[in-house]
Every structure is written in structure tokens, then in C-alpha cells.
Coordinates of C-alpha atoms and ligand atoms in Angstrom, one line a residue:
Chain V
M55 CA 132.3 97.1 52.9
A56 CA 130.5 100.5 52.5
N57 CA 132.3 101.7 55.6
T58 CA 135.7 101.8 54.0
H59 CA 135.0 105.3 52.7
T60 CA 133.8 106.9 55.9
G61 CA 136.3 105.2 58.2
T62 CA 136.1 102.3 60.6
G63 CA 132.9 100.5 61.4
A64 CA 132.9 101.7 65.0
Q65 CA 133.0 105.3 64.0
S66 CA 130.0 105.2 61.7
E67 CA 128.1 103.4 64.4
T68 CA 128.6 106.1 66.9
L69 CA 127.5 108.7 64.5
S70 CA 124.2 106.7 64.0
T71 CA 123.1 108.8 61.1
N72 CA 121.4 105.6 59.9
P73 CA 117.7 106.6 59.8
V74 CA 116.7 103.1 60.9
V75 CA 118.8 103.5 64.1
V76 CA 117.3 107.0 64.8
V77 CA 113.8 105.8 64.2
R78 CA 114.3 102.8 66.4
G79 CA 115.7 105.1 69.1
I80 CA 112.6 107.3 68.9
G81 CA 110.4 104.3 69.0
Q82 CA 112.1 103.0 72.1
L83 CA 111.8 106.3 73.8
G84 CA 108.1 106.5 72.9
R85 CA 107.5 103.0 74.1
S86 CA 109.2 103.5 77.5
F87 CA 107.2 106.8 77.8
L88 CA 104.0 105.1 77.1
R89 CA 104.9 102.3 79.5
E90 CA 105.6 104.8 82.3
V91 CA 102.3 106.6 81.6
G92 CA 100.5 103.3 81.7
A93 CA 102.2 102.3 84.9
M94 CA 101.2 105.6 86.5
F95 CA 97.5 105.1 85.6
W96 CA 97.7 101.5 86.8
F97 CA 99.2 102.8 90.1
I98 CA 96.5 105.4 90.7
A99 CA 93.7 102.9 89.7
H100 CA 95.0 100.3 92.1
T101 CA 95.3 102.8 94.9
L102 CA 91.6 103.8 94.3
D103 CA 90.7 100.1 94.0
E104 CA 92.4 99.1 97.3
T105 CA 90.8 102.1 99.0
I106 CA 87.3 101.5 97.8
D107 CA 87.6 97.8 98.6
R108 CA 88.4 98.8 102.1
V109 CA 85.4 101.1 102.3
R110 CA 83.2 98.3 101.0
Q111 CA 84.3 96.2 103.9
G112 CA 82.8 98.9 106.1
R113 CA 86.1 100.2 107.5
V114 CA 87.7 103.6 107.3
P115 CA 90.3 103.5 104.5
F116 CA 92.9 105.2 106.7
R117 CA 93.0 106.9 110.0
A118 CA 92.1 110.5 110.2
A119 CA 95.3 111.1 112.2
S120 CA 97.4 109.9 109.3
F121 CA 95.6 112.1 106.8
F122 CA 95.9 115.2 109.0
Q123 CA 99.5 114.6 109.7
H124 CA 100.1 114.8 105.9
T125 CA 97.9 117.8 105.4
E126 CA 99.7 119.6 108.2
R127 CA 103.1 118.9 106.7
A128 CA 102.2 119.4 103.1
G129 CA 99.7 122.2 103.7
V130 CA 100.1 124.3 106.8
E131 CA 103.9 124.3 106.6
S132 CA 103.8 125.3 102.9
V133 CA 101.8 128.4 103.6
P134 CA 104.7 130.7 104.2
L135 CA 106.6 129.6 101.1
V136 CA 103.6 129.8 98.8
G137 CA 102.4 133.1 100.3
L138 CA 105.8 134.8 100.1
V139 CA 106.7 133.7 96.6
S140 CA 103.2 134.7 95.3
F141 CA 103.4 138.0 97.1
F142 CA 106.7 138.9 95.5
L143 CA 105.5 137.7 92.1
G144 CA 102.3 139.7 92.4
L145 CA 104.4 142.7 93.3
T146 CA 106.6 142.4 90.3
M147 CA 103.8 141.7 87.9
A148 CA 101.8 144.8 89.1
L149 CA 104.9 147.0 88.9
L150 CA 106.0 145.9 85.4
T151 CA 102.5 145.9 83.8
G152 CA 101.6 149.1 85.7
Y153 CA 104.4 151.2 84.3
Q154 CA 103.6 150.0 80.8
L155 CA 99.8 150.6 81.1
E156 CA 100.4 154.0 82.7
R157 CA 101.6 155.3 79.4
F158 CA 98.2 154.7 78.0
G159 CA 96.4 155.9 81.1
T160 CA 95.0 152.4 81.8
E161 CA 96.8 151.5 85.0
R162 CA 93.5 150.7 86.7
L163 CA 93.6 147.5 84.7
V164 CA 96.5 146.2 86.8
P165 CA 94.5 144.7 89.8
G166 CA 92.2 142.8 87.5
L167 CA 95.1 141.6 85.3
V168 CA 97.0 140.2 88.3
A169 CA 93.9 138.7 89.7
I170 CA 92.9 136.9 86.5
G171 CA 96.5 135.9 85.8
F172 CA 96.9 134.3 89.2
T173 CA 93.5 132.7 89.6
R174 CA 93.5 131.1 86.2
E175 CA 97.1 130.4 85.6
L176 CA 99.9 131.4 87.9
G177 CA 98.3 130.5 91.2
P178 CA 97.8 126.8 90.5
L179 CA 100.9 126.5 88.4
L180 CA 103.3 128.2 91.0
T181 CA 101.7 126.3 93.8
G182 CA 102.0 123.1 91.9
I183 CA 105.7 123.7 91.1
M184 CA 106.4 124.6 94.7
L185 CA 104.5 121.6 96.1
A186 CA 106.2 119.2 93.7
A187 CA 109.6 120.4 94.9
R188 CA 108.7 120.7 98.6
I189 CA 106.2 117.8 99.2
G190 CA 106.6 115.6 96.2
A191 CA 110.3 115.2 96.9
A192 CA 109.6 114.5 100.6
F193 CA 107.0 111.8 99.7
T194 CA 109.3 110.2 97.2
A195 CA 112.2 110.1 99.5
E196 CA 110.1 108.9 102.4
L197 CA 108.4 106.1 100.6
G198 CA 111.6 105.2 98.7
T199 CA 113.5 104.8 102.0
M200 CA 110.6 102.7 103.4
K201 CA 110.8 100.5 100.2
V202 CA 114.6 100.1 100.5
S203 CA 114.5 99.2 104.2
E204 CA 111.8 96.5 103.4
E205 CA 109.2 98.4 105.5
V206 CA 106.8 98.5 102.5
E207 CA 107.2 94.8 102.1
A208 CA 106.6 94.2 105.8
I209 CA 103.4 96.1 105.6
E210 CA 102.3 94.0 102.6
A211 CA 103.3 90.8 104.4
M212 CA 101.0 91.7 107.3
G213 CA 98.1 91.7 104.9
I214 CA 97.8 95.5 104.8
G215 CA 97.4 97.1 101.4
P216 CA 100.4 99.4 101.1
L217 CA 98.8 101.5 98.4
R218 CA 95.8 102.2 100.6
F219 CA 97.8 102.6 103.8
L220 CA 100.7 104.7 102.5
V221 CA 99.6 106.3 99.2
A222 CA 95.9 107.1 99.6
P223 CA 96.3 109.5 102.6
R224 CA 99.2 111.3 100.9
M225 CA 97.4 111.7 97.6
L226 CA 94.2 112.8 99.2
A227 CA 96.1 115.3 101.3
L228 CA 97.7 116.9 98.3
F229 CA 94.4 116.7 96.4
F230 CA 92.6 118.8 98.9
L231 CA 95.4 121.1 99.8
M232 CA 96.3 122.3 96.3
P233 CA 93.1 124.4 95.9
C234 CA 93.6 125.8 99.4
L235 CA 97.2 126.7 98.8
S236 CA 96.5 128.2 95.4
T237 CA 93.8 130.3 96.9
I238 CA 96.3 131.6 99.4
S239 CA 98.7 132.2 96.5
N240 CA 96.0 134.2 94.7
I241 CA 95.2 136.3 97.7
A242 CA 98.8 137.1 98.4
A243 CA 99.3 138.2 94.8
I244 CA 96.2 140.3 94.7
F245 CA 97.1 141.9 98.0
A246 CA 100.6 142.7 96.6
S247 CA 99.2 144.2 93.5
S248 CA 96.8 146.5 95.5
L249 CA 99.8 147.6 97.6
V250 CA 101.7 148.5 94.4
C251 CA 98.6 150.3 93.0
R252 CA 98.3 152.3 96.1
A253 CA 102.0 153.2 96.4
Y254 CA 102.7 154.0 92.8
F255 CA 99.4 154.6 90.9
N256 CA 97.4 156.4 93.6
M257 CA 94.5 153.9 93.8
A258 CA 92.8 153.4 97.1
F259 CA 93.0 149.9 98.5
V260 CA 89.2 149.4 98.4
Y261 CA 89.1 150.6 94.8
S262 CA 91.7 148.0 93.7
I263 CA 89.6 145.3 95.4
D264 CA 86.5 146.6 93.6
L265 CA 88.4 146.4 90.3
V266 CA 89.4 142.8 91.1
R267 CA 85.8 141.9 91.9
D268 CA 84.7 143.4 88.6
A269 CA 87.3 141.6 86.6
L270 CA 87.2 138.1 88.0
L271 CA 84.6 135.8 86.6
I272 CA 83.2 132.7 88.4
R273 CA 84.6 130.7 85.5
D274 CA 88.1 131.9 86.2
I275 CA 87.8 130.7 89.8
I276 CA 86.4 127.3 88.8
T277 CA 89.2 126.9 86.2
G278 CA 91.7 127.6 88.9
I279 CA 90.3 125.2 91.3
L280 CA 89.9 122.4 88.7
K281 CA 93.5 122.9 87.7
S282 CA 94.6 122.8 91.4
L283 CA 92.8 119.6 92.0
M284 CA 94.3 118.0 88.9
F285 CA 97.8 119.1 89.8
G286 CA 97.4 117.8 93.3
L287 CA 96.5 114.4 92.0
I288 CA 99.4 114.5 89.5
I289 CA 102.0 115.5 92.0
G290 CA 100.9 113.0 94.6
G291 CA 100.6 110.2 92.1
I292 CA 104.0 110.8 90.6
A293 CA 105.7 111.3 94.0
C294 CA 104.3 108.1 95.5
Y295 CA 104.8 106.0 92.4
R296 CA 108.4 107.0 92.1
G297 CA 108.9 106.3 95.8
L298 CA 107.4 102.9 95.8
T299 CA 109.2 101.8 92.6
V300 CA 112.7 102.7 94.0
N301 CA 115.3 100.0 93.8
G302 CA 119.0 100.1 94.4
G303 CA 119.5 101.5 97.9
A304 CA 120.3 105.0 98.9
A305 CA 121.4 106.0 95.4
G306 CA 118.1 104.7 94.1
V307 CA 116.2 107.0 96.5
G308 CA 118.2 110.0 95.4
A309 CA 117.7 109.3 91.7
A310 CA 113.9 108.7 92.3
T311 CA 113.6 111.9 94.2
T312 CA 115.2 114.0 91.4
S313 CA 113.1 112.2 88.8
S314 CA 110.0 112.7 90.9
V315 CA 110.4 116.5 91.0
V316 CA 111.4 116.8 87.4
T317 CA 108.6 114.6 86.1
A318 CA 106.0 116.3 88.3
I319 CA 107.0 119.8 87.3
T320 CA 107.1 118.9 83.6
V321 CA 103.8 117.0 83.7
V322 CA 102.1 119.9 85.6
I323 CA 103.3 122.4 83.0
G324 CA 102.3 120.1 80.2
V325 CA 98.9 119.4 81.5
D326 CA 98.4 123.1 82.2
T327 CA 99.2 124.0 78.6
L328 CA 96.9 121.2 77.3
Y329 CA 94.1 122.4 79.6
N330 CA 94.5 126.0 78.4
T331 CA 94.6 125.0 74.7
I332 CA 91.4 122.8 75.1
Y333 CA 89.7 125.5 77.1
T334 CA 90.4 128.3 74.7
I335 CA 89.2 126.1 71.8
F336 CA 85.9 125.1 73.4
F337 CA 85.2 128.3 75.4
P338 CA 86.7 131.2 73.4
T339 CA 86.7 134.3 75.6
Chain U
M8 CA 95.0 71.5 92.8
T9 CA 94.0 70.3 96.3
A10 CA 96.7 70.2 99.0
P11 CA 96.5 67.7 101.8
S12 CA 95.6 70.1 104.6
S13 CA 98.0 68.2 107.0
H14 CA 100.8 70.5 105.8
V15 CA 100.9 74.1 107.1
A16 CA 102.8 75.2 104.0
E17 CA 104.0 73.4 100.9
L18 CA 106.1 74.2 97.9
R19 CA 105.6 72.0 94.9
D20 CA 108.3 71.9 92.2
V21 CA 108.7 75.7 92.4
K22 CA 110.9 77.4 89.8
M23 CA 111.9 81.0 90.2
Q24 CA 114.2 83.1 88.2
F25 CA 115.0 86.8 88.1
D26 CA 115.7 87.9 84.6
E27 CA 118.3 85.4 83.4
K28 CA 119.3 84.2 86.8
K29 CA 117.8 80.9 88.0
V30 CA 117.4 81.0 91.7
L31 CA 115.1 78.1 92.5
D32 CA 115.0 75.2 90.1
G33 CA 112.3 72.8 91.2
V34 CA 112.1 73.1 94.9
S35 CA 109.6 71.0 96.8
L36 CA 109.3 71.4 100.5
Q37 CA 106.6 70.6 103.1
V38 CA 106.2 72.3 106.4
N39 CA 104.4 70.1 108.9
P40 CA 102.4 71.4 111.9
L41 CA 104.7 72.4 114.8
D42 CA 107.8 72.0 112.8
R43 CA 110.6 74.4 113.4
L44 CA 112.1 74.0 109.9
V45 CA 115.5 75.5 109.4
I46 CA 116.4 76.3 105.8
M47 CA 120.1 76.6 105.2
G48 CA 122.1 77.6 102.2
Q49 CA 124.7 79.9 100.9
S50 CA 124.2 83.6 100.5
G51 CA 122.2 84.3 97.4
S52 CA 120.9 80.7 97.2
G53 CA 117.3 81.8 97.4
K54 CA 116.4 81.4 101.0
S55 CA 114.7 84.7 101.4
T56 CA 113.0 84.1 98.1
I57 CA 111.4 81.0 99.5
L58 CA 109.9 83.0 102.4
R59 CA 108.7 85.7 100.0
L60 CA 107.0 83.1 97.8
I61 CA 105.2 81.6 100.8
L62 CA 103.9 85.1 101.6
G63 CA 102.8 85.6 98.0
I64 CA 105.0 88.7 97.6
L65 CA 106.8 87.0 94.8
Q66 CA 105.1 84.9 92.1
P67 CA 107.0 81.8 91.0
N68 CA 107.7 81.1 87.3
A69 CA 106.4 77.6 87.7
G70 CA 105.0 75.3 90.4
S71 CA 102.6 76.0 93.2
I72 CA 102.7 77.1 96.8
F73 CA 100.2 76.3 99.4
F74 CA 99.4 77.7 102.8
K75 CA 97.1 75.1 104.5
Q76 CA 94.4 74.6 101.9
F77 CA 94.9 77.8 100.1
E78 CA 96.9 77.9 96.9
I79 CA 98.9 81.2 97.4
T80 CA 99.7 81.4 93.7
R81 CA 96.1 81.5 92.7
L82 CA 94.6 83.8 95.3
R83 CA 93.2 87.2 94.4
R84 CA 94.4 90.2 96.3
R85 CA 91.8 90.4 98.9
K86 CA 91.9 86.7 99.8
L87 CA 95.7 86.8 99.8
Q88 CA 95.6 89.7 102.3
Q89 CA 93.4 87.7 104.5
V90 CA 95.6 84.6 104.3
R91 CA 98.7 86.7 105.1
R92 CA 97.1 87.6 108.5
H93 CA 97.7 84.1 109.6
I94 CA 101.4 84.2 108.7
G95 CA 103.9 86.2 110.7
M96 CA 107.2 87.4 109.2
V97 CA 110.3 88.6 111.0
Y98 CA 112.7 90.4 108.6
Q99 CA 116.4 90.2 108.7
Y100 CA 116.7 93.9 109.5
S101 CA 113.4 93.9 111.4
A102 CA 111.7 96.3 109.0
L103 CA 110.0 98.3 111.8
L104 CA 108.3 101.4 110.6
S105 CA 110.8 104.1 111.5
S106 CA 108.1 106.8 111.9
R107 CA 106.3 104.9 114.7
N108 CA 107.4 104.0 118.2
V109 CA 107.6 100.5 119.5
R110 CA 104.0 100.4 120.8
D111 CA 102.6 101.7 117.5
N112 CA 104.7 99.3 115.5
V113 CA 103.4 96.3 117.4
A114 CA 99.8 97.7 117.4
L115 CA 99.8 98.3 113.6
P116 CA 98.3 95.0 112.4
L117 CA 95.7 95.2 115.1
E118 CA 94.7 98.7 114.3
E119 CA 94.5 98.1 110.6
L120 CA 93.1 94.6 110.4
T121 CA 90.9 94.1 113.5
D122 CA 88.0 95.9 115.1
N123 CA 89.5 95.8 118.6
S124 CA 89.1 98.9 120.8
R125 CA 92.1 100.8 121.8
D126 CA 92.1 99.3 125.2
E127 CA 92.0 95.8 123.8
I128 CA 94.8 96.6 121.5
D129 CA 96.9 98.0 124.3
E130 CA 96.3 94.8 126.3
I131 CA 97.5 92.6 123.5
V132 CA 100.5 94.8 122.7
D133 CA 101.5 94.7 126.3
A134 CA 101.2 91.0 126.5
K135 CA 103.3 90.4 123.4
L136 CA 105.9 92.9 124.4
D137 CA 106.1 91.3 127.7
L138 CA 106.7 87.9 126.1
V139 CA 109.8 89.3 124.3
G140 CA 110.9 91.3 127.3
M141 CA 110.4 94.8 125.7
K142 CA 107.6 96.1 127.9
D143 CA 109.6 99.0 129.2
S144 CA 110.6 100.3 125.8
K145 CA 107.1 101.1 124.4
K146 CA 107.7 104.7 123.9
L147 CA 111.1 104.3 122.1
M148 CA 111.5 104.9 118.4
P149 CA 113.1 102.2 116.3
S150 CA 116.2 104.3 115.7
E151 CA 116.8 104.2 119.5
L152 CA 116.9 100.4 119.6
S153 CA 119.8 98.0 119.2
G154 CA 119.6 95.3 116.6
G155 CA 118.6 92.7 119.2
M156 CA 115.9 94.9 120.6
K157 CA 114.5 95.6 117.1
K158 CA 114.4 91.8 116.5
R159 CA 112.4 91.3 119.6
V160 CA 109.9 94.1 118.8
S161 CA 109.6 92.6 115.3
L162 CA 109.0 89.2 116.8
A163 CA 106.3 90.7 119.0
R164 CA 104.7 92.4 116.0
S165 CA 104.6 89.1 114.1
L166 CA 102.8 87.5 117.1
V167 CA 100.0 89.9 117.6
M168 CA 97.7 88.4 115.0
E169 CA 98.1 85.0 116.6
P170 CA 99.6 83.5 113.4
E171 CA 99.7 79.8 112.6
L172 CA 103.0 80.1 110.8
I173 CA 105.9 82.4 111.5
L174 CA 108.7 83.0 109.0
F175 CA 112.1 84.1 110.3
D176 CA 114.7 85.6 107.9
E177 CA 118.1 85.2 109.5
P178 CA 116.9 86.0 113.0
V179 CA 120.3 86.1 114.5
A180 CA 122.5 87.5 111.7
G181 CA 124.5 90.4 112.9
L182 CA 123.8 89.9 116.6
D183 CA 126.4 89.1 119.2
P184 CA 126.5 85.4 120.4
V185 CA 124.8 86.1 123.7
I186 CA 121.9 88.1 122.2
A187 CA 121.8 85.5 119.4
S188 CA 121.2 82.8 122.0
V189 CA 118.5 84.9 123.7
I190 CA 116.7 85.2 120.3
D191 CA 117.1 81.5 119.7
E192 CA 115.6 80.8 123.1
L193 CA 112.8 83.2 122.4
I194 CA 111.9 81.5 119.2
I195 CA 111.9 78.1 120.8
S196 CA 109.8 79.1 123.8
L197 CA 107.4 81.3 121.8
T198 CA 106.7 78.7 119.2
E199 CA 106.2 76.0 121.8
K200 CA 104.0 78.2 124.0
S201 CA 101.8 79.5 121.2
Q202 CA 101.8 76.2 119.3
V203 CA 102.9 77.8 116.0
T204 CA 104.8 76.3 113.2
S205 CA 107.9 78.2 112.0
V206 CA 110.3 78.4 109.2
I207 CA 113.7 79.8 110.0
V208 CA 116.3 80.8 107.4
T209 CA 119.8 81.0 108.8
H210 CA 123.3 80.2 108.1
E211 CA 124.5 80.2 111.7
M212 CA 125.1 76.5 112.3
E213 CA 125.0 76.7 116.1
S214 CA 121.7 78.5 116.0
A215 CA 120.3 76.2 113.4
F216 CA 121.0 73.0 115.4
R217 CA 119.7 74.7 118.6
I218 CA 116.4 75.7 117.1
G219 CA 115.6 73.2 114.3
T220 CA 113.4 70.2 114.7
R221 CA 113.9 69.7 111.0
M222 CA 116.4 71.0 108.5
A223 CA 116.6 71.6 104.8
M224 CA 119.6 72.5 102.8
I225 CA 119.3 74.4 99.5
Y226 CA 122.1 74.3 97.0
Q227 CA 122.1 75.4 93.3
G228 CA 118.4 75.9 93.3
K229 CA 117.5 72.5 94.7
I230 CA 116.8 71.0 98.1
I231 CA 119.7 68.6 98.5
E232 CA 119.0 67.3 102.0
D233 CA 115.9 67.4 104.1
G234 CA 115.5 65.7 107.5
P235 CA 116.0 65.9 111.3
P236 CA 119.2 67.5 112.6
E237 CA 120.8 64.1 113.4
Q238 CA 120.6 63.2 109.7
F239 CA 122.4 66.4 108.8
K240 CA 125.2 65.7 111.3
Q241 CA 125.8 62.3 109.7
S242 CA 125.2 63.3 106.2
N243 CA 127.7 62.1 103.6
N244 CA 126.6 64.6 101.0
P245 CA 129.9 66.5 100.4
V246 CA 128.0 69.9 100.1
V247 CA 126.3 69.5 103.4
A248 CA 129.4 68.3 105.1
Q249 CA 131.4 71.2 103.8
F250 CA 128.7 73.7 104.8
L251 CA 128.5 72.4 108.3
S252 CA 132.2 72.4 108.8
G253 CA 132.8 75.7 107.0
S254 CA 135.8 74.3 105.2
T255 CA 137.1 75.9 102.0
E256 CA 137.9 72.5 100.6
G257 CA 134.9 70.9 98.9
P258 CA 132.4 71.3 96.1
I259 CA 130.8 74.6 97.2
L260 CA 133.5 77.0 96.0
E261 CA 134.3 75.1 92.9
G262 CA 133.7 77.3 89.9
S263 CA 132.1 80.0 91.9
Q264 CA 133.2 83.7 92.0
D265 CA 134.3 83.4 95.7
A266 CA 136.8 80.6 94.8
I267 CA 139.1 83.2 93.3
A268 CA 139.7 84.7 96.7
T269 CA 141.0 81.4 98.1
K270 CA 143.6 80.9 95.4
Ligands
ATP38 N1 113.8 91.3 93.4 C1 114.9 90.7 92.8 N2 115.3 91.1 91.6 C2 116.4 90.5 91.0 N3 117.1 89.6 91.6 C3 116.8 89.2 92.9 C4 115.6 89.8 93.5 N4 115.5 89.2 94.7 C5 116.5 88.3 94.8 N5 117.3 88.3 93.7 C6 118.4 87.4 93.5 O1 118.1 86.1 93.8 C7 119.1 85.5 94.5 C8 118.6 84.9 95.8 O2 118.2 85.9 96.6 P1 117.8 85.7 98.1 O3 117.6 87.0 98.8 O4 116.7 84.8 98.2 O5 119.1 85.0 98.7 P2 119.4 84.5 100.2 O6 119.6 83.0 100.1 O7 118.3 85.0 101.1 O8 120.7 85.2 100.5 P3 121.3 85.9 101.8 O9 121.8 84.8 102.7 O10 122.4 86.7 101.3 O11 120.1 86.6 102.4 C9 120.2 86.5 94.7 O12 121.2 86.2 93.8 C10 119.6 87.8 94.3 O13 120.5 88.6 93.6
MG39 MG1 118.2 86.6 102.6

């Protein structure tokens, strides 16, 4: 009846200006978001549970060879990418801040600035984003393909816990590699900034390194490492979870891989922001 | 609660549905020791679902499932994993791990579930691969094998833990008639030699009658005929008769989506 003024019923439905519809939509989004988060925690908890269960039976949770295979692929082969990107970013950052600070005669702050920026923030964040794209995607695609071709089910049918067998070594590899790779990222950026300082601002190499040493606090380093470990767990967890919950064949694997990268990067940035906020509230300066 | 332990596996009034779709609607089935039970039925009738239920990979909506004295539907994860070691499964597309070569695929259950040394594992793997005639292909990757070879490796993998029950999901689908006969012969000889019970899902009639010591036909979520092969040949159930003859005339297509194609 009321629709006669605004047009046909169908039109007013597509506009969905009805607040009830909008609220219901938000509610549904929120609910599926919470469901996803819950499922993720469940997934990580079950992986831990299966792994610990195995250790309690007095057996190794997975073979060292399997772990090192993943660390090699995820870690060693990521070094060039992480190193190169961080090097260039460090270079840019030193150049841009250097020219600004030079006007006030404080360009010797540059090495410390880059060092703190990278150790606390950019190192873990950049490494996380790169690993999510490079390794998270690979894990999702790999596990997704195994799921689609019934390999995961076959493993389960043999009486082997697929979470322990497939997920645990991958997550552990990422967990331990993240701090190593973000350290490499930090070193590359600091090295790049010292190069810039020497070439443009006339600072000796050792002098820049001294400045870095003065500026960096233990607490910056610990923050960086904590973040890296957290990001490793997040990326590994999301990648494996998305992989093992694939359905719908090859298209499903593609969709899951995209979603894995997007989710992992978003969550990493979100958690980073949350961490920084909490940190600055509880430990100001 | 307690199952008569004379059955190797048993389904009791099992109901299973995916979302709105009823797949099994009160299926009861016993697998006796040393049976080679052939389960037949149309595509999508729930044959693979029955195998997954026996393995505890799917949970039924109602009813109970036993493997020997264990009620699969009530086992906790760790116990279920132990029970699964006594059941072998051969998947339709073999489900070999594509990142491992033939030897490592067959060795996988031994490496993960037993304390055998590497030498002992190698010995068992060699013996099982020899049984299926794949001893010379140990170093090959699954992508380098033909469908029939994959099936044989998968068969060897299902045998390494000395299971008491082996489940075959369409063991000869997609294979040429000669290789299909080879696989049939292998199933017969291996189950006889190792004294294991088996459940074989198939819709290849020739292979079904060659392998089966007992047959069951599933139609519209129920077991409509269950007995020795001779009983099936003489069955006057119109569904069974139509299925065996492969005719388009009969109750199976009536009202189904596929019927449109025949008109
Ligand atoms: N995980 C699942 N989710 C939703 N539906 C499913 C799932 N597994 C099976 N089904 C549905 O259940 C029905 C029975 O599947 P099942 O694989 O057991 O059939 P089948 O008898 O083995 O058929 P085929 O001969 O084609 O292998 C199918 O219609 C299928 O669509
Ligand atoms: Mg099937």
C-alpha cells in the first residue's frame, strides 16, 4: 500500500533504505565475521591439541625433514625478496627524511629513525605482508588442492591426524621464520640508510651504526620480535585454515587463495594497529 | 549399544542428509568376516557416503555404525584414529599424495603410525608393492603413473597396516577393460591371501559379479536387495533388473532429471 508513492514494490526493496533491513544486514555480517574468527581459533586450538596429543604418546609430532622442507621454502627462499624490498624502502625512507631534517641540521637522526621505524614497525609488517603473499598463498593453494583431490581425507582415513601432519609443521615453520626474516629486513634497511647517510650527508659508515646503536632500545627489539611471532602464527593459521576448508574444485582453490592473502594481510595490519595502540597506552614513550 | 562381534562392520538404520538432501534413509547393512560385499547403486545414491560413514569421516544424522565391537559414531578422536588403522581405503582417484613418490606414499602409514625402523618399513613396502606388481616403480611420482598403476599403489598403501577391512570406492571406474580385470583379480587374490574382509562400491556389473561374494543394491536411500550374486541375477525387483540390464525402460529414470534426456 505504502509503496504506491515511491514506485513498485521491487524497487523499494532494492533500495533497502528500510533501517530494519540495514541493521539485519550488519548483524548478519557481524555474525559471519564472528563465526569465522571462532572457526580460526578452533582450528588453531585443534592443531595444538592434536600435536600435543601426539607428543604425549611419546612420538615426534612430525618429521624434522618435513619441518625443514617448509622452512627452506618459506624462509631461505624468501630472503632475497624480503632483503631487496626492505633495502629499497630503507633507502627511500633515509633519503626523504634526510632532506627534510637537513634543513634543521639534524640529519644525524636519520639512521636511528630508520632503525626504530623498521625494528618496531615496518620490518615485521613488511615481512608479514610479503610472507602472506608469497608463502600464505602457496600453503593455501597446496592444502586446497590436496583437499580437493581427497588427499587430506585419505590421510585422515589412515588414522593420521591431518592437522598435526599437514598444518603443524607449516605453522611452526612460519612462526620461527618470521622473526628471522624481519631481522633480515631490519638489517637491510639499516644498511641502506647508512649508505644514504654516507653518500648524501657525509656520515661515516661506523658513525651511522653508532647512531643506530644509541637510538635502538631493547624494548624496540622485543616488540619487533613479538610482533613477528604473532604475525607468523596469524599468516600460517589463516593460510592453512583457508586451504583445508576449500570446497568446489579448482575454482574453490583459487577463491580460497585470494581470500587467504587478503584476510592475512588485513588481519596482520589490524593486529599491528591494535598492538601499537595498546602498547602506547600502557607504555607511553 | 553392543554389537555382535561376529560382524566386521555394521550399519544400523543409518540416516544421512546433506542440507535438505536426504541421501541415506534408514540403511541397515552387515559385513560378515571374509565377505566381499559389493554395493551397487546409481550415481549419487550415497555409495561413497556409506564408506565415509564406516571410516567415521562423516557423522550420520541418525543410526549407529559399528566396526567390530567399536561404535564408530561414539568414538573420541584418538580412539577413532586407532580404529581407522585397521581399515584400509582405496579411493576412486587413488588419492596418492602428489608430493611423495610411490615408495614414500606406501610407507606413509608405517612412518607415521608405527615404530618400525627404516629397514623394516622398506621391507614391508617392498613386499606390498611386489604383491601389486609395482616394485619397479618405487621412485616414480604419482603424476608419472597411469590410472591403473595409481590404483595398484593405492591398494598397496591400504595393505601395509594389515587391515581387517578394506573399502574400495569404484576400483575399476575409468580403467580399460583389461586393466579393470587385472584390478579385479588383484582384489580377489589379495583379500583371499590376506584373509581380509572387503566392501567394494562399483557400478560396473561385470566386475561386480566377478568380485562379489555378496551384493547389496541401494536405491532412493534404502537397501532394496541384499544377498548372494545368484539372487541378484534372478531378482524380480524391477529396479534391480533394470540396473543389471542397463535398460532405459523401468522405474529408475521415472521422474528423475536424467529422464528428460531420453524423451
Ligand atoms: N560433503 C557433501 N556435502 C553436500 N552434499 C554431499 C556431500 N557428499 C555427498 N553429497 C551428496 O550426496 C549424494 C551422494 O553422494 P555419494 O558421493 O555418496 O554418491 P555415490 O553413490 O558415491 O555416487 P558416485 O557413483 O557418483 O560416486 C550426492 O548427491 C552428493 O551430491
Ligand atoms: Mg562415489
